[in-house]
mmCIF file of C-alpha atoms in Angstrom:
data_model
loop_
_atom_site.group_PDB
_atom_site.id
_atom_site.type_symbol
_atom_site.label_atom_id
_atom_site.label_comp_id
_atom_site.label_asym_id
_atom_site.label_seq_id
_atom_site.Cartn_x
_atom_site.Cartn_y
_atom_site.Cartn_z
ATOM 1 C CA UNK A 7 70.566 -30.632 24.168
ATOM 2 C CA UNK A 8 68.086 -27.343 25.087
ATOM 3 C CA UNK A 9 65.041 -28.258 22.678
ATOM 4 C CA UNK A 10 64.157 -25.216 19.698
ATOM 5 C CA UNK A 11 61.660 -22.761 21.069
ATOM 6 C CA UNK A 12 58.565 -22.569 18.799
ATOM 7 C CA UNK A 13 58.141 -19.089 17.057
ATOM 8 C CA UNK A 14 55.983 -16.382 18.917
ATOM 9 C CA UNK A 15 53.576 -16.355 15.862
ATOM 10 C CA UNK A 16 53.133 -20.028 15.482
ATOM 11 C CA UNK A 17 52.343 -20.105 19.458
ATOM 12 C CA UNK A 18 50.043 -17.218 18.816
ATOM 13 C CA UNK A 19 48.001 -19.226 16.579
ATOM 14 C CA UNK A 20 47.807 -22.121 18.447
ATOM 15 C CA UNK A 21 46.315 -19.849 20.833
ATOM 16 C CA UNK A 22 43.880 -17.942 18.907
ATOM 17 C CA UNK A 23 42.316 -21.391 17.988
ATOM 18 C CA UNK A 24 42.052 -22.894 21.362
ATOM 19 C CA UNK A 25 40.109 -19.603 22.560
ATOM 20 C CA UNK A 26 38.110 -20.054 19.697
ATOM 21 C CA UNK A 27 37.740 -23.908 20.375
ATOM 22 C CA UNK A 28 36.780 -22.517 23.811
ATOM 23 C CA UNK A 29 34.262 -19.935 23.357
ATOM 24 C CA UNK A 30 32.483 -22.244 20.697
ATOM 25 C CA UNK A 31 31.980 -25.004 22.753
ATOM 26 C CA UNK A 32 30.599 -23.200 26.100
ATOM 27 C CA UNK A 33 28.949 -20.460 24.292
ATOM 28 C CA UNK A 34 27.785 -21.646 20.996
ATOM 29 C CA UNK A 35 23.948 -20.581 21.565
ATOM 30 C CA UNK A 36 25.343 -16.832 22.919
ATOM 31 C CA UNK A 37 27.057 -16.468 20.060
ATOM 32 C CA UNK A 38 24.601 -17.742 17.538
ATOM 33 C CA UNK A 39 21.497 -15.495 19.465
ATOM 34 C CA UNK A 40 24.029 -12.244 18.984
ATOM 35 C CA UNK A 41 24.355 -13.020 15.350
ATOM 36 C CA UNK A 42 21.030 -13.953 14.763
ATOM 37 C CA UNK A 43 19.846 -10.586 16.063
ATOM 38 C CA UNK A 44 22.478 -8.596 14.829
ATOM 39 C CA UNK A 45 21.017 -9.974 11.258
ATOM 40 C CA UNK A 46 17.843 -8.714 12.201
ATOM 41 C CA UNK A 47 18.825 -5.323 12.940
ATOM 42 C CA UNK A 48 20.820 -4.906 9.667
ATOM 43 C CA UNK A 49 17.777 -6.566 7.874
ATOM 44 C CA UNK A 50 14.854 -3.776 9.250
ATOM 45 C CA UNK A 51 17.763 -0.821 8.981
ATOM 46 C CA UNK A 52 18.028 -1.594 5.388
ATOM 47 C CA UNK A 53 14.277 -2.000 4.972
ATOM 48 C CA UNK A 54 14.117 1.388 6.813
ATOM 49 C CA UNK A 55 16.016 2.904 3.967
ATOM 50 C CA UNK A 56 14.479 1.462 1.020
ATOM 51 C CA UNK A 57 11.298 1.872 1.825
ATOM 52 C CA UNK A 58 8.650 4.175 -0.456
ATOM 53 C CA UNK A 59 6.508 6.297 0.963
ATOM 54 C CA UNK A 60 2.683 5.255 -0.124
ATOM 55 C CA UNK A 61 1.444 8.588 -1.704
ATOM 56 C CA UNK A 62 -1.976 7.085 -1.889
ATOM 57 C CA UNK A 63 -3.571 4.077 -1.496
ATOM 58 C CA UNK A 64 -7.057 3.430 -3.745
ATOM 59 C CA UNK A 65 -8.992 0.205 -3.893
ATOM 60 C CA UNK A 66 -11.249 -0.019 -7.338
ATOM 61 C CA UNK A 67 -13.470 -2.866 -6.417
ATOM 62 C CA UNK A 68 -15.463 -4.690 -9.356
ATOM 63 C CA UNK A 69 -13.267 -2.147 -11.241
ATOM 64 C CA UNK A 70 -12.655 -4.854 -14.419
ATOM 65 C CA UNK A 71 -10.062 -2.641 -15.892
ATOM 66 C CA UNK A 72 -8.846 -2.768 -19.373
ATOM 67 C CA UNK A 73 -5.023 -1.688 -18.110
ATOM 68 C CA UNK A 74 -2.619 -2.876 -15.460
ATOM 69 C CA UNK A 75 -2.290 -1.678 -12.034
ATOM 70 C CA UNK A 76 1.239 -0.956 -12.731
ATOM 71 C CA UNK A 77 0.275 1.288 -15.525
ATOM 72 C CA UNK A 78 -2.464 3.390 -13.084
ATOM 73 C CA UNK A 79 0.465 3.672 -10.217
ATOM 74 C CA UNK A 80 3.131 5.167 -12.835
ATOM 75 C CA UNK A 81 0.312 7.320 -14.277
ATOM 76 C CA UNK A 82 -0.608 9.036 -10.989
ATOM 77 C CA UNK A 83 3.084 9.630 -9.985
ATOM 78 C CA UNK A 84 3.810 11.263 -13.173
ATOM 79 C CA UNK A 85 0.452 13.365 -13.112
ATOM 80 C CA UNK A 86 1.363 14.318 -8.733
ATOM 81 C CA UNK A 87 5.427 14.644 -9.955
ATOM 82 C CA UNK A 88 6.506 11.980 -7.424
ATOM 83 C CA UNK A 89 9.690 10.385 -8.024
ATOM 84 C CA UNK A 90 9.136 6.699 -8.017
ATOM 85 C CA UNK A 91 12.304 6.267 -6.146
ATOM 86 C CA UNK A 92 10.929 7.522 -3.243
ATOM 87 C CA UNK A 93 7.273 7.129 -3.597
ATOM 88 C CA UNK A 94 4.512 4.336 -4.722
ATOM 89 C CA UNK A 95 0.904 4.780 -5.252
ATOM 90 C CA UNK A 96 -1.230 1.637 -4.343
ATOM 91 C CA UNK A 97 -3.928 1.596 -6.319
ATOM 92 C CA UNK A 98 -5.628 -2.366 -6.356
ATOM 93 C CA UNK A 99 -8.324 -3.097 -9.479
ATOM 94 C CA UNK A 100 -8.005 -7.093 -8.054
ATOM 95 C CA UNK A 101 -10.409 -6.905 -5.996
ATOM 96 C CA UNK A 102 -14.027 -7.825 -6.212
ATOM 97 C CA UNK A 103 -17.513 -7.803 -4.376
ATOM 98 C CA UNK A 104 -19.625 -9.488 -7.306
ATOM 99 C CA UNK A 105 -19.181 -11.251 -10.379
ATOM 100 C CA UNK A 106 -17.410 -14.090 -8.983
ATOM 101 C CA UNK A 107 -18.307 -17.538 -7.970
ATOM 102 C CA UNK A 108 -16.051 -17.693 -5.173
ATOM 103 C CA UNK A 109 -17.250 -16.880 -2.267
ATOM 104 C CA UNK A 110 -14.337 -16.757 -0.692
ATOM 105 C CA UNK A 111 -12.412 -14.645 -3.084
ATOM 106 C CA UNK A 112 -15.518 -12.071 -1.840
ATOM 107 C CA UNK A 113 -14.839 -12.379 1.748
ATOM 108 C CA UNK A 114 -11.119 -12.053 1.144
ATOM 109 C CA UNK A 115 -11.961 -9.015 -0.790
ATOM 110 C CA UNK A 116 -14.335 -7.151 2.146
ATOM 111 C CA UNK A 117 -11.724 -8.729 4.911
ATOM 112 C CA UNK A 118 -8.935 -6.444 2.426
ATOM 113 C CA UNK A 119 -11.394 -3.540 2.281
ATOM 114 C CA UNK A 120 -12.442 -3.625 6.002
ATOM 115 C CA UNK A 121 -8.892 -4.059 7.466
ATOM 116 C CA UNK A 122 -7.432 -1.506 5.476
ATOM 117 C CA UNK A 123 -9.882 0.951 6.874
ATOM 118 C CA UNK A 124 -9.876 -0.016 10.109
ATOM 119 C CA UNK A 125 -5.818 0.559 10.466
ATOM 120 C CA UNK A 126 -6.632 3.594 8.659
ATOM 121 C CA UNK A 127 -4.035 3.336 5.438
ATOM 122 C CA UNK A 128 -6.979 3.542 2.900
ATOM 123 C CA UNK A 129 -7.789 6.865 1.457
ATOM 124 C CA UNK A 130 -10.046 5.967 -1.648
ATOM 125 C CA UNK A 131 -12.446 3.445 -2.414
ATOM 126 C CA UNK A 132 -14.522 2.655 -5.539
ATOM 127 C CA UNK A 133 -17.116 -0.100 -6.349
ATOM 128 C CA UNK A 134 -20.864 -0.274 -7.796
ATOM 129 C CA UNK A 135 -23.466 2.026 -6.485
ATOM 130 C CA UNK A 136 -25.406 -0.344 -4.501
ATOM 131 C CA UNK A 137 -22.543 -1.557 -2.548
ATOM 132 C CA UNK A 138 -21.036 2.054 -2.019
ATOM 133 C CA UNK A 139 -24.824 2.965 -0.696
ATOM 134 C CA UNK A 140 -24.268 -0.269 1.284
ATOM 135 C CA UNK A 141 -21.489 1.619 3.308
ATOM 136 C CA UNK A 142 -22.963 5.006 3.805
ATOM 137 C CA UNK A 143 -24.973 4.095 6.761
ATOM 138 C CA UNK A 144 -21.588 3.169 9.055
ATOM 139 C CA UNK A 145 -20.026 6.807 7.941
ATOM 140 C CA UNK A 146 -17.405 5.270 5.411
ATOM 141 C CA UNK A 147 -17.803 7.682 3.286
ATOM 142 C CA UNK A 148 -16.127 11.841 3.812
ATOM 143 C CA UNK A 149 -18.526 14.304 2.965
ATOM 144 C CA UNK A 150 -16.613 15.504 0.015
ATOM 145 C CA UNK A 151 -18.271 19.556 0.221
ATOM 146 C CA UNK A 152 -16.453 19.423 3.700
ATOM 147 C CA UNK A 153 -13.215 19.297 2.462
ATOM 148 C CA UNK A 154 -10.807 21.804 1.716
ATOM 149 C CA UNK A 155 -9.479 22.031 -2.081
ATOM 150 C CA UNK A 156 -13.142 20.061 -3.411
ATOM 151 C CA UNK A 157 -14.570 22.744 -4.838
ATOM 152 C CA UNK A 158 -13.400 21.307 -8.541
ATOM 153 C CA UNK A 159 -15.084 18.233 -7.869
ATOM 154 C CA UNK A 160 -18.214 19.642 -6.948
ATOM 155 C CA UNK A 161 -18.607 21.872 -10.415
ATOM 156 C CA UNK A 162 -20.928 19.173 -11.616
ATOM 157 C CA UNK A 163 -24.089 17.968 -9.267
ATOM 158 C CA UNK A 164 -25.409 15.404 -11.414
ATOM 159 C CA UNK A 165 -21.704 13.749 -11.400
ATOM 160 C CA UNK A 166 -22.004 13.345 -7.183
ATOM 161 C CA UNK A 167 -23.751 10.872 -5.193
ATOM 162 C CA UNK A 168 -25.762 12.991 -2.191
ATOM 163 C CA UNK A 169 -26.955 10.657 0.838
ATOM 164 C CA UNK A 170 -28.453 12.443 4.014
ATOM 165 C CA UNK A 171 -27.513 15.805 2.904
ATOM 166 C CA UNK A 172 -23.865 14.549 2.302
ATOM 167 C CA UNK A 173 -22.257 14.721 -0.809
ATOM 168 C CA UNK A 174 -20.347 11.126 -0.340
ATOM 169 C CA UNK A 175 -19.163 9.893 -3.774
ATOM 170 C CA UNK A 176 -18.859 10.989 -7.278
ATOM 171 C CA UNK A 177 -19.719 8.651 -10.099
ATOM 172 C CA UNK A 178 -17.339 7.143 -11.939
ATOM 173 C CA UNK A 179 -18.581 7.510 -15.488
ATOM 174 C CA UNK A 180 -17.968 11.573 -14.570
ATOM 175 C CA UNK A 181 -14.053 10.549 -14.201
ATOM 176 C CA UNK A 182 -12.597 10.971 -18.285
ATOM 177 C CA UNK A 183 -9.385 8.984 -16.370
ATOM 178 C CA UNK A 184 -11.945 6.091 -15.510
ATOM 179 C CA UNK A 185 -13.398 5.846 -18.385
ATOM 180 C CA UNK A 186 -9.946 5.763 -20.621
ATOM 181 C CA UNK A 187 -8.795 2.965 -18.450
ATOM 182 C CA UNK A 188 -12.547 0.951 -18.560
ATOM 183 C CA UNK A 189 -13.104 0.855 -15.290
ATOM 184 C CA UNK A 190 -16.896 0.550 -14.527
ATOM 185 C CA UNK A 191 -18.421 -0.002 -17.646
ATOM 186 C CA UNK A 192 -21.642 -2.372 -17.018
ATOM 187 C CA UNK A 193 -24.522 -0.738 -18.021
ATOM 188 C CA UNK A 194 -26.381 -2.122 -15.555
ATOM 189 C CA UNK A 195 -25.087 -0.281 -12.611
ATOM 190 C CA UNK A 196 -22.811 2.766 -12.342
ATOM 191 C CA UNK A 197 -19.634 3.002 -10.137
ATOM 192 C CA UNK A 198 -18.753 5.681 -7.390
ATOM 193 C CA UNK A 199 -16.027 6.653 -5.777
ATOM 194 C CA UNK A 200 -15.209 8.311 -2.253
ATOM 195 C CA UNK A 201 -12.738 9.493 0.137
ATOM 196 C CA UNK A 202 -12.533 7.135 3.436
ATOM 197 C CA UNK A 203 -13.700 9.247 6.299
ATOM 198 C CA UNK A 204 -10.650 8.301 8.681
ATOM 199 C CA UNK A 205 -7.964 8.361 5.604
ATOM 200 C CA UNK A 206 -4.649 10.383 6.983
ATOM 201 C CA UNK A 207 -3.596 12.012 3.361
ATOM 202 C CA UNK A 208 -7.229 13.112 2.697
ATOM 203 C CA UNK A 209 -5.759 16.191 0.647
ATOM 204 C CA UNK A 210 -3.826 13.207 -1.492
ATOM 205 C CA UNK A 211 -7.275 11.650 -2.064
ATOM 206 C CA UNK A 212 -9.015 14.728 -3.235
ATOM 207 C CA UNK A 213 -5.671 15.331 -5.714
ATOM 208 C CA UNK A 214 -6.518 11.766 -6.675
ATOM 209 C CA UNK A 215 -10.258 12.348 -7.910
ATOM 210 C CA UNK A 216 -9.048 15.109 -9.246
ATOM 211 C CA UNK A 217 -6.359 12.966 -11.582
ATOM 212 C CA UNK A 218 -9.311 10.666 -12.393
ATOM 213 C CA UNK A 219 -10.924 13.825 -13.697
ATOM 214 C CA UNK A 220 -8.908 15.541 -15.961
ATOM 215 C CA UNK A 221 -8.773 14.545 -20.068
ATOM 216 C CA UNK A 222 -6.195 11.402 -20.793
ATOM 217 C CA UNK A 223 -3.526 12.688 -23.048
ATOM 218 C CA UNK A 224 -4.377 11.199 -26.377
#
């Protein structure tokens, strides 16, 4: 007696395992290096599209604020009318060249500061007037009366910091913005802030002193 033929669908699935079966065993590491990097393509695609843009990024070393940093990022992208879905302003009060007994936290601190200039992503930099005087000498500082759009800033001499002719900072007890978030308050030695002389979005910085220097709203 002729035996029953299996169904065409049933055979088809026998089949579709076995080549399964098959390409598993003799090319399991293939197969896992194609998913691996097709992962890895998705991942940095999606990270492509979510990323901000940095509208500015300001270090405020030895800065002891009385406010978050949060709060001084949302302020600035209101005051500059960034959307926050778009953009982020970095602006780090964490940081810290005295006043600590770690010496390490200090190194880790100037390693931040130095790196950050060096690939060029810093644009403004605050901390107390003998370390900011510390920095002049290696040309860290802009010369802020050489830059287009400055002329606000420079409205009041006794509010800048002048070093070989240069007009290279701009204390911070001149900044109302400063001041309402307690940034810099020691008696004992007054804060200044500059531009970075290599910064890319040097027009953002001077926008940014700028923002420090106008009344907060009450």
């Amino acid at each position: 007696m002729r035996a029953a033929a299996f169904p065409v669908s049933i055979m088809k699935k026998i089949n579709w395992k076995n080549e399964l079966a098959y390409l598993w065993i003799n090319y399991k590491w293939f197969l896992l290096a194609g998913l691996m990097v097709s992962a890895a393509v998705v991942y940095f695609l999606l990270a492509a599209l979510t990323q901000k843009e940095t509208a500015i990024s300001v270090m405020l070393i030895d800065c002891h604020a009385a406010v978050s940093q949060e709060t001084m990022d949302r302020d600035y992208l209101e005051a500059a009318e960034l959307d926050p879905k778009s953009f982020q302003a970095e602006i780090l009060t964490g940081l810290m060249f005295s006043g600590t007994d770690s010496g390490t936290y200090t190194m880790t601190s100037l390693s931040r500061f130095m790196s950050d200039i060096g690939n060029e992503s810093l644009d403004v930099a605050g901390m107390r007037e003998e370390d900011f005087l510390k920095y002049a000498g290696s040309g860290t500082w802009a010369d802020l009366a050489a830059l287009p759009g400055s002329e606000n800033l420079l409205k009041a001499p006794d509010s800048l910091l002048m070093k070989d002719g240069k007009t290279i900072g701009i204390y911070a007890d001149a900044l109302p913005m400063l001041r309402h978030y307690g940034c810099y308050e020691d008696p004992d030695t007054r804060g200044v802030l500059g531009v970075i002389y290599n910064s890319r979005r040097k027009d953002e910085a001077l926008r940014y002193l700028d923002f420090l220097s106008s009344m907060p709203d009450s």
